[in-house]
Short mmCIF file of N, CA and C in Angstrom, two decimals:
data_model
loop_
_atom_site.label_atom_id
_atom_site.label_comp_id
_atom_site.label_asym_id
_atom_site.label_seq_id
_atom_site.Cartn_x
_atom_site.Cartn_y
_atom_site.Cartn_z
N LEU H 1 155.46 135.65 102.25
CA LEU H 1 154.20 135.23 101.53
C LEU H 1 152.91 135.97 101.66
N ASP H 2 152.64 136.01 103.25
CA ASP H 2 151.58 136.44 103.63
C ASP H 2 151.29 137.93 102.87
N THR H 3 152.37 138.91 102.92
CA THR H 3 152.76 140.02 102.28
C THR H 3 152.15 140.05 100.85
N VAL H 4 152.73 139.25 99.79
CA VAL H 4 152.64 139.37 98.96
C VAL H 4 151.05 138.86 98.46
N MET H 5 150.76 138.12 99.24
CA MET H 5 149.09 137.23 98.96
C MET H 5 148.36 138.76 99.37
N LEU H 6 148.68 139.68 100.25
CA LEU H 6 147.73 140.75 100.80
C LEU H 6 148.00 141.69 99.73
N ILE H 7 149.08 141.92 99.13
CA ILE H 7 149.51 142.98 97.98
C ILE H 7 148.51 142.79 96.77
N LEU H 8 148.36 141.12 96.76
CA LEU H 8 147.80 140.99 95.61
C LEU H 8 146.40 140.72 95.44
N GLY H 9 145.58 140.96 96.98
CA GLY H 9 144.30 140.94 97.55
C GLY H 9 143.81 139.43 97.68
N ASP H 10 144.88 138.48 97.91
CA ASP H 10 144.29 137.43 98.19
C ASP H 10 144.28 137.04 99.84
N ARG H 11 143.25 136.87 100.45
CA ARG H 11 143.01 136.94 102.10
C ARG H 11 142.76 135.74 102.25
N SER H 12 143.12 134.91 101.62
CA SER H 12 142.92 133.13 102.09
C SER H 12 143.65 132.83 103.36
N GLY H 13 144.86 133.86 103.66
CA GLY H 13 145.80 133.42 104.70
C GLY H 13 145.12 133.71 106.02
N ASP H 14 144.49 135.28 105.89
CA ASP H 14 144.12 135.73 106.86
C ASP H 14 142.82 135.23 107.54
N ILE H 15 142.09 134.43 106.55
CA ILE H 15 140.94 133.71 106.88
C ILE H 15 141.29 132.57 107.73
N GLN H 16 141.97 131.53 106.99
CA GLN H 16 142.53 130.52 107.98
C GLN H 16 143.33 130.54 109.06
N ASP H 17 143.98 131.98 109.30
CA ASP H 17 144.54 132.30 110.68
C ASP H 17 143.62 132.53 111.55
N LEU H 18 142.35 133.09 111.16
CA LEU H 18 141.33 133.60 112.00
C LEU H 18 140.30 132.25 112.24
N ARG H 19 140.42 131.46 111.35
CA ARG H 19 139.74 130.25 111.54
C ARG H 19 140.41 129.35 112.44
N ARG H 20 141.85 129.34 112.38
CA ARG H 20 142.51 128.67 113.30
C ARG H 20 142.65 129.10 114.89
N ARG H 21 142.45 130.67 114.51
CA ARG H 21 142.43 131.01 116.17
C ARG H 21 140.90 131.02 116.94
N LEU H 22 140.02 130.72 116.04
CA LEU H 22 138.88 130.80 116.37
C LEU H 22 138.54 129.09 117.37
N VAL H 23 139.21 128.29 116.55
CA VAL H 23 139.15 126.63 116.75
C VAL H 23 139.83 126.68 117.95
N GLU H 24 141.13 127.32 118.29
CA GLU H 24 141.77 127.38 119.32
C GLU H 24 141.27 127.83 120.34
N GLU H 25 140.60 128.78 120.48
CA GLU H 25 139.88 129.75 121.67
C GLU H 25 138.94 128.67 121.82
N LYS H 26 137.93 128.16 121.07
CA LYS H 26 136.84 127.38 121.36
C LYS H 26 137.35 125.90 121.72
N ASN H 27 138.37 125.40 121.67
CA ASN H 27 138.81 124.40 122.37
C ASN H 27 139.49 124.44 123.90
N VAL H 28 140.03 125.73 123.83
CA VAL H 28 140.77 126.54 125.29
C VAL H 28 139.20 126.60 126.11
N ARG H 29 138.35 127.05 125.81
CA ARG H 29 137.10 127.31 126.63
C ARG H 29 136.62 125.87 126.60
N LEU H 30 136.56 125.16 125.82
CA LEU H 30 136.21 123.91 126.35
C LEU H 30 136.80 122.87 127.19
N GLN H 31 138.10 123.17 127.55
CA GLN H 31 138.81 122.64 128.12
C GLN H 31 138.60 123.44 129.74
N GLN H 32 138.49 124.79 129.58
CA GLN H 32 137.97 125.49 130.78
C GLN H 32 136.93 124.97 131.27
N ASP H 33 136.01 124.97 130.73
CA ASP H 33 134.55 124.49 131.12
C ASP H 33 134.60 123.16 131.61
N VAL H 34 135.21 122.06 131.12
CA VAL H 34 135.16 120.92 131.61
C VAL H 34 136.10 120.86 132.89
N PHE H 35 137.10 121.46 132.81
CA PHE H 35 138.12 121.48 134.12
C PHE H 35 137.03 122.39 135.09
N GLU H 36 136.26 122.98 135.04
CA GLU H 36 135.40 123.75 135.99
C GLU H 36 134.50 122.84 136.52
N LEU H 37 133.92 122.07 135.49
CA LEU H 37 133.03 121.01 135.81
C LEU H 37 133.77 120.09 136.97
N GLU H 38 134.85 119.43 136.59
CA GLU H 38 135.48 118.89 137.73
C GLU H 38 135.85 119.37 138.32
N ARG H 39 136.42 120.52 138.88
CA ARG H 39 136.47 121.34 139.80
C ARG H 39 135.20 121.59 140.91
N LEU H 40 134.11 121.70 140.44
CA LEU H 40 132.80 121.80 141.14
C LEU H 40 132.29 120.08 141.50
N TYR H 41 132.70 119.29 140.72
CA TYR H 41 132.36 117.98 141.07
C TYR H 41 132.98 117.52 142.44
N LEU H 42 134.59 117.84 142.43
CA LEU H 42 135.52 117.71 143.44
C LEU H 42 134.91 118.72 144.54
N ASN H 43 134.73 119.99 144.73
CA ASN H 43 134.11 120.26 145.90
C ASN H 43 133.08 119.76 146.28
N GLY H 44 131.96 119.22 145.65
CA GLY H 44 130.71 118.04 146.15
C GLY H 44 131.53 116.96 146.95
N ARG H 45 132.31 116.54 146.46
CA ARG H 45 132.92 115.29 147.28
C ARG H 45 133.54 115.42 148.58
N ARG H 46 134.11 116.82 148.51
CA ARG H 46 135.02 117.48 149.46
C ARG H 46 133.86 117.66 150.89
N ALA H 47 132.65 118.03 150.00
CA ALA H 47 131.68 118.33 151.14
C ALA H 47 130.99 117.23 151.82
N MET H 48 131.20 116.34 150.99
CA MET H 48 130.44 114.75 151.42
C MET H 48 131.69 114.09 152.41
N ASP H 49 132.61 114.31 152.20
CA ASP H 49 133.86 114.38 153.05
C ASP H 49 133.75 114.85 154.52
N GLU H 50 133.31 116.06 154.24
CA GLU H 50 133.21 116.79 155.64
C GLU H 50 131.71 116.64 155.97
N ARG H 51 131.26 115.59 155.77
CA ARG H 51 129.90 115.44 156.17
C ARG H 51 128.81 116.75 156.06
N ASN H 52 128.92 117.64 155.28
CA ASN H 52 127.89 118.70 154.99
C ASN H 52 127.15 117.98 153.78
N TYR H 53 126.41 117.26 153.89
CA TYR H 53 125.71 116.94 152.80
C TYR H 53 124.67 117.67 152.17
N ASP H 54 124.00 118.77 152.88
CA ASP H 54 123.32 119.67 152.11
C ASP H 54 124.09 120.62 150.98
N ARG H 55 125.32 120.94 151.15
CA ARG H 55 126.10 121.62 150.11
C ARG H 55 126.45 120.87 149.16
N ALA H 56 127.19 119.27 149.86
CA ALA H 56 127.32 118.27 148.07
C ALA H 56 126.11 118.18 147.55
N ILE H 57 124.97 117.97 148.24
CA ILE H 57 123.74 117.85 147.07
C ILE H 57 123.61 118.86 146.10
N SER H 58 123.82 120.45 146.53
CA SER H 58 123.42 121.44 145.87
C SER H 58 124.43 121.53 144.79
N THR H 59 125.50 121.01 145.12
CA THR H 59 126.91 121.17 144.12
C THR H 59 126.49 120.38 143.09
N PHE H 60 126.43 119.15 143.47
CA PHE H 60 125.96 117.90 142.30
C PHE H 60 125.03 118.40 141.30
N ASP H 61 124.17 118.83 142.25
CA ASP H 61 122.62 119.70 140.97
C ASP H 61 123.60 120.72 140.16
N GLN H 62 124.18 121.35 140.89
CA GLN H 62 124.81 122.42 140.11
C GLN H 62 125.69 121.83 138.72
N VAL H 63 126.37 120.93 139.07
CA VAL H 63 126.93 120.27 137.96
C VAL H 63 126.21 119.49 137.03
N LEU H 64 125.22 118.87 137.74
CA LEU H 64 124.07 118.52 136.41
C LEU H 64 123.44 119.26 135.77
N GLU H 65 123.33 120.60 136.28
CA GLU H 65 122.64 121.78 135.56
C GLU H 65 123.77 122.22 134.44
N ARG H 66 125.13 122.14 134.69
CA ARG H 66 125.85 123.06 133.83
C ARG H 66 125.93 121.69 132.94
N ILE H 67 126.14 120.47 133.13
CA ILE H 67 126.27 119.46 132.17
C ILE H 67 124.88 119.78 130.94
N ARG H 68 123.81 119.57 131.81
CA ARG H 68 122.44 120.04 131.02
C ARG H 68 122.53 120.98 129.77
N TRP H 69 123.44 122.07 130.07
CA TRP H 69 123.26 123.31 129.52
C TRP H 69 124.79 123.38 129.17
N PHE H 70 125.41 122.56 128.64
CA PHE H 70 127.01 123.03 128.16
C PHE H 70 126.66 123.21 126.84
N PRO H 71 127.40 124.56 126.39
CA PRO H 71 127.76 124.94 125.39
C PRO H 71 128.11 124.42 123.98
N PHE H 72 128.85 123.00 124.18
CA PHE H 72 129.50 122.56 123.12
C PHE H 72 129.32 121.19 122.93
N ASP H 73 129.16 120.77 122.01
CA ASP H 73 128.98 119.25 121.46
C ASP H 73 130.05 118.55 122.10
N PHE H 74 129.86 117.86 122.95
CA PHE H 74 131.10 117.23 123.86
C PHE H 74 130.06 116.12 124.50
N ASP H 75 130.71 115.02 124.78
CA ASP H 75 130.21 113.90 125.48
C ASP H 75 130.68 114.07 127.25
N LEU H 76 129.67 114.18 127.53
CA LEU H 76 129.73 114.35 129.15
C LEU H 76 129.09 113.33 130.05
N THR H 77 128.95 112.15 129.26
CA THR H 77 128.47 111.02 129.98
C THR H 77 129.08 110.56 131.25
N ASP H 78 130.32 110.32 131.23
CA ASP H 78 131.13 110.09 132.19
C ASP H 78 130.70 110.90 133.59
N GLN H 79 131.08 112.06 133.21
CA GLN H 79 130.76 113.21 134.66
C GLN H 79 129.19 113.23 134.88
N GLN H 80 128.48 113.01 133.71
CA GLN H 80 127.13 112.97 134.52
C GLN H 80 126.57 111.58 135.32
N ASN H 81 127.09 110.72 134.87
CA ASN H 81 126.89 109.51 135.65
C ASN H 81 127.38 109.67 137.15
N ARG H 82 128.77 110.04 137.38
CA ARG H 82 129.48 110.17 138.34
C ARG H 82 128.77 111.15 139.36
N ALA H 83 128.36 112.40 138.76
CA ALA H 83 127.34 113.50 139.34
C ALA H 83 126.25 112.92 140.04
N ILE H 84 125.61 111.78 139.24
CA ILE H 84 124.18 111.31 139.58
C ILE H 84 124.49 110.18 140.56
N GLN H 85 125.19 109.48 140.61
CA GLN H 85 125.67 108.50 141.59
C GLN H 85 126.16 109.18 142.92
N SER H 86 126.91 110.32 142.93
CA SER H 86 127.82 110.94 143.92
C SER H 86 126.57 111.74 144.85
N LYS H 87 125.23 112.41 144.16
CA LYS H 87 124.18 112.81 144.59
C LYS H 87 123.35 112.03 145.27
N ASP H 88 123.28 110.75 144.32
CA ASP H 88 122.25 109.71 145.55
C ASP H 88 122.74 109.40 146.80
N GLU H 89 124.44 109.27 146.46
CA GLU H 89 125.23 108.62 147.78
C GLU H 89 124.87 109.83 148.93
N ALA H 90 124.95 111.40 148.29
CA ALA H 90 124.92 112.48 149.52
C ALA H 90 123.83 112.30 150.09
N VAL H 91 122.37 111.97 149.25
CA VAL H 91 121.01 112.00 149.68
C VAL H 91 120.91 110.76 150.60
N ARG H 92 121.62 109.54 150.57
CA ARG H 92 121.39 108.63 151.31
C ARG H 92 122.41 108.58 152.79
N LEU H 93 123.40 109.24 152.47
CA LEU H 93 124.09 109.59 153.66
C LEU H 93 123.65 110.59 154.63
N LYS H 94 122.83 111.35 153.95
CA LYS H 94 122.34 112.70 154.97
C LYS H 94 121.25 112.03 155.87
N ARG H 95 120.31 111.02 154.91
CA ARG H 95 119.21 110.69 155.46
C ARG H 95 119.97 109.63 156.86
N GLN H 96 120.79 109.29 156.50
CA GLN H 96 121.45 108.11 157.81
C GLN H 96 122.18 109.22 158.75
N PHE H 97 122.64 110.27 158.37
CA PHE H 97 123.12 111.18 159.53
C PHE H 97 121.85 111.76 160.26
N ASP H 98 121.08 112.13 159.69
CA ASP H 98 119.79 112.96 160.05
C ASP H 98 119.24 111.89 161.36
N VAL H 99 119.21 110.68 160.81
CA VAL H 99 118.41 109.75 161.89
C VAL H 99 119.45 109.51 162.91
N LEU H 100 120.78 109.40 162.39
CA LEU H 100 121.63 109.50 163.67
C LEU H 100 121.69 110.47 164.84
N GLN H 101 121.70 112.01 164.25
CA GLN H 101 121.58 112.97 164.91
C GLN H 101 120.39 112.77 165.95
N ARG H 102 119.37 112.48 165.46
CA ARG H 102 118.15 112.47 165.56
C ARG H 102 118.10 111.47 167.13
N ARG H 103 118.58 110.47 166.85
CA ARG H 103 118.65 109.32 167.88
C ARG H 103 119.49 110.16 169.03
N GLU H 104 120.41 110.67 168.95
CA GLU H 104 121.35 111.15 169.75
C GLU H 104 120.53 112.22 170.72
N ARG H 105 120.19 113.17 169.88
CA ARG H 105 119.18 114.07 170.43
C ARG H 105 118.05 113.55 171.51
N GLU H 106 117.34 112.52 171.03
CA GLU H 106 116.76 111.84 171.76
C GLU H 106 117.22 111.39 172.89
N MET H 107 118.33 110.91 173.00
CA MET H 107 119.27 110.49 174.11
C MET H 107 119.40 111.11 174.97
N ARG H 108 120.16 111.97 174.49
CA ARG H 108 120.63 113.31 175.48
C ARG H 108 119.22 113.91 176.15
N ILE H 109 117.99 113.96 175.35
CA ILE H 109 116.82 114.44 176.15
C ILE H 109 116.34 113.46 177.05
N LEU H 110 116.59 112.12 177.11
CA LEU H 110 115.92 111.31 177.87
C LEU H 110 116.65 111.08 179.06
N SER H 111 118.34 111.37 178.76
CA SER H 111 119.42 111.68 179.70
C SER H 111 118.70 112.48 180.62
N ASP H 112 118.40 113.68 180.12
CA ASP H 112 118.73 114.70 180.94
C ASP H 112 117.09 114.80 181.71
N ALA H 113 116.19 114.25 181.12
CA ALA H 113 114.82 114.26 182.01
C ALA H 113 115.13 113.03 182.96
N GLU H 114 115.83 111.97 182.66
CA GLU H 114 115.95 111.10 183.92
C GLU H 114 116.86 111.94 184.94
N SER H 115 117.97 112.60 184.89
CA SER H 115 118.50 113.30 185.74
C SER H 115 117.60 114.14 186.22
N GLU H 116 116.83 114.83 185.60
CA GLU H 116 115.76 115.66 186.12
C GLU H 116 114.84 115.22 187.33
N MET H 117 114.54 114.08 186.49
CA MET H 117 113.39 113.27 187.53
C MET H 117 114.32 112.97 188.82
N ALA H 118 115.57 112.34 188.46
CA ALA H 118 116.12 111.99 189.75
C ALA H 118 116.50 112.70 191.00
N ARG H 119 116.87 114.16 190.43
CA ARG H 119 117.08 115.62 191.10
C ARG H 119 115.70 115.70 192.15
N SER H 120 114.58 115.45 191.17
CA SER H 120 113.30 116.61 191.78
C SER H 120 112.86 115.01 192.84
N LEU H 121 112.85 113.63 192.55
CA LEU H 121 112.57 112.82 193.28
C LEU H 121 113.40 112.91 194.62
N SER H 122 114.56 113.02 194.64
CA SER H 122 115.61 112.90 195.48
C SER H 122 115.16 114.28 196.66
N PHE H 123 114.98 115.49 195.86
CA PHE H 123 114.50 116.87 196.38
C PHE H 123 113.01 116.59 197.37
N ILE H 124 112.15 115.70 196.60
CA ILE H 124 110.74 115.50 197.61
C ILE H 124 110.82 114.81 198.69
N GLN H 125 111.62 113.64 198.08
CA GLN H 125 111.97 112.48 199.36
C GLN H 125 112.77 113.21 200.62
N ASN H 126 113.78 114.41 200.28
CA ASN H 126 114.38 114.97 201.42
C ASN H 126 113.40 116.04 201.75
N ARG H 127 112.64 116.61 201.23
CA ARG H 127 111.54 117.49 201.88
C ARG H 127 110.66 117.12 202.65
N ILE H 128 110.08 115.55 202.36
CA ILE H 128 109.38 114.81 203.00
C ILE H 128 109.69 114.34 204.31
N GLU H 129 110.97 114.02 204.19
CA GLU H 129 111.57 113.69 205.48
C GLU H 129 111.93 114.64 206.68
N GLU H 130 112.42 115.72 206.09
CA GLU H 130 112.17 116.87 206.89
C GLU H 130 111.03 117.74 207.29
N ILE H 131 110.01 117.23 206.51
CA ILE H 131 108.35 117.72 206.96
C ILE H 131 108.36 116.82 208.18
N LEU H 132 108.43 115.48 207.94
CA LEU H 132 108.50 114.60 209.03
C LEU H 132 108.94 114.44 210.18
N ARG H 133 110.55 114.96 210.20
CA ARG H 133 111.36 115.09 211.36
C ARG H 133 110.47 116.21 212.05
N GLN H 134 110.20 117.35 211.36
CA GLN H 134 110.02 118.73 212.21
C GLN H 134 108.43 118.05 212.63
N ALA H 135 107.55 117.47 211.94
CA ALA H 135 106.22 117.12 212.69
C ALA H 135 106.74 116.03 213.88
N LEU H 136 107.12 115.15 213.71
CA LEU H 136 107.47 114.65 215.24
C LEU H 136 107.77 115.28 216.09
N ARG H 137 109.22 116.17 216.21
CA ARG H 137 109.64 116.81 217.09
C ARG H 137 108.15 117.92 217.53
N ARG H 138 107.64 118.28 216.71
CA ARG H 138 106.39 119.16 217.22
C ARG H 138 105.42 118.50 218.39
N ILE H 139 105.20 117.33 217.70
CA ILE H 139 104.51 116.54 218.64
C ILE H 139 105.20 115.84 219.85
N GLY H 140 106.37 116.09 219.77
CA GLY H 140 107.08 115.70 221.21
C GLY H 140 107.47 114.04 221.05
N VAL H 141 107.55 113.68 219.87
CA VAL H 141 108.40 112.57 219.67
C VAL H 141 109.73 112.25 219.28
N ARG H 142 110.49 111.71 220.26
CA ARG H 142 112.24 111.54 219.46
C ARG H 142 112.34 110.33 219.46
N HIS H 143 112.31 109.48 220.28
CA HIS H 143 112.56 107.80 220.17
C HIS H 143 111.73 107.08 220.62
N HIS H 144 111.44 106.11 220.36
CA HIS H 144 110.53 105.46 220.75
C HIS H 144 111.09 103.75 220.75
N PRO H 145 110.55 103.16 222.08
CA PRO H 145 111.42 101.61 221.82
C PRO H 145 110.74 101.05 220.69
N CYS H 146 109.46 100.93 220.47
CA CYS H 146 108.73 100.41 219.53
C CYS H 146 109.82 100.04 218.27
N LYS H 147 109.31 99.11 217.50
CA LYS H 147 109.84 99.34 216.06
C LYS H 147 110.02 100.34 215.05
N TYR H 148 108.36 100.79 215.00
CA TYR H 148 108.55 101.79 214.25
C TYR H 148 108.04 102.84 214.80
N VAL H 149 108.00 104.34 214.77
CA VAL H 149 107.87 105.33 215.59
C VAL H 149 106.41 105.45 215.68
N GLY H 150 105.66 105.75 216.67
CA GLY H 150 104.22 105.74 216.53
C GLY H 150 103.41 104.46 216.62
N GLN H 151 104.07 103.40 216.73
CA GLN H 151 103.32 101.90 216.73
C GLN H 151 102.91 101.66 217.61
N ASP H 152 101.18 101.56 217.73
CA ASP H 152 100.86 101.14 218.97
C ASP H 152 100.76 99.50 219.86
N GLU H 153 100.25 99.60 220.71
CA GLU H 153 100.38 98.29 221.24
C GLU H 153 100.05 96.96 220.55
N ARG H 154 99.29 97.14 219.37
CA ARG H 154 99.07 95.70 218.51
C ARG H 154 100.42 95.51 217.96
N GLY H 155 101.23 96.61 217.30
CA GLY H 155 102.16 96.40 216.73
C GLY H 155 101.87 97.22 215.04
N VAL H 156 100.86 98.07 215.27
CA VAL H 156 100.86 98.53 213.97
C VAL H 156 101.14 99.72 213.92
N ALA H 157 101.40 99.96 212.52
CA ALA H 157 102.77 101.69 212.42
C ALA H 157 101.48 102.46 211.62
N PRO H 158 101.38 103.47 211.67
CA PRO H 158 100.88 104.47 210.50
C PRO H 158 101.65 104.88 209.42
N PRO H 159 101.40 104.10 208.33
CA PRO H 159 101.88 104.31 207.09
C PRO H 159 102.81 106.10 206.98
N LEU H 160 102.51 106.68 207.61
CA LEU H 160 103.47 107.88 207.43
C LEU H 160 104.46 108.13 208.30
N MET H 161 104.15 107.34 209.46
CA MET H 161 105.47 107.22 210.38
C MET H 161 106.78 106.43 210.16
N VAL H 162 106.45 105.83 208.71
CA VAL H 162 107.75 104.99 208.54
C VAL H 162 108.47 105.91 207.52
N SER H 163 109.79 105.57 207.32
CA SER H 163 110.77 106.59 206.94
C SER H 163 110.51 106.62 205.39
N LEU H 164 110.56 107.87 204.35
CA LEU H 164 110.42 107.69 203.33
C LEU H 164 112.07 107.82 202.32
N SER H 165 112.99 107.85 203.02
CA SER H 165 114.27 107.66 202.52
C SER H 165 114.50 106.47 201.79
N ASN H 166 114.19 105.91 201.87
CA ASN H 166 114.34 104.48 201.59
C ASN H 166 112.87 103.73 201.16
N HIS H 167 113.27 102.92 200.59
CA HIS H 167 111.59 102.37 200.10
C HIS H 167 111.66 100.95 200.46
N ARG H 168 112.48 100.32 201.47
CA ARG H 168 112.12 99.02 201.91
C ARG H 168 111.32 99.04 203.16
N GLY H 169 111.01 100.13 203.82
CA GLY H 169 110.14 100.13 204.71
C GLY H 169 110.95 100.06 206.28
N GLU H 170 111.99 100.17 206.10
CA GLU H 170 113.02 100.26 207.50
C GLU H 170 112.42 101.18 208.44
N PRO H 171 112.73 101.03 209.55
CA PRO H 171 112.29 101.98 210.71
C PRO H 171 112.78 103.44 210.64
N PHE H 172 112.11 104.24 210.78
CA PHE H 172 112.72 105.70 211.06
C PHE H 172 113.48 106.11 212.53
N ASP H 173 114.21 106.68 212.20
CA ASP H 173 115.19 106.71 213.64
C ASP H 173 114.85 108.39 214.00
#
């Protein structure tokens, strides 16, 4: 029938075929573009699950931009709402994650500083005790029968003669 129509010069069949083919191509492109939007959205959700919030926010921005410039007359309100909600959630989670990381970093710095201070204090105490021992050896004081080394007859000891290794004021041996 198409051949007869072609011989007679009636080309309405070709036009109908072309129109049908263009409509099918448009539908295929529409489905592909919607599928690509969904794939991109799922990539954003996956990034959120991996706690990569910056990438998730960027991906949701891409989804929203593609929806804004979508070439077909197609209702994407549902996809747009999901992308907006997911982006808001990613922004909120990123803020929480940043606060948590900052607190952990501060705690780690504080702990490191405290341990460094303890090491430094211990070093200083040991050094002072060593200098005190050397000084007492040089002046010839070994052991004294008094409660504190260097205590005079009234029972008063000079403050530097008390051991600094413990802060309870116990006598130096």
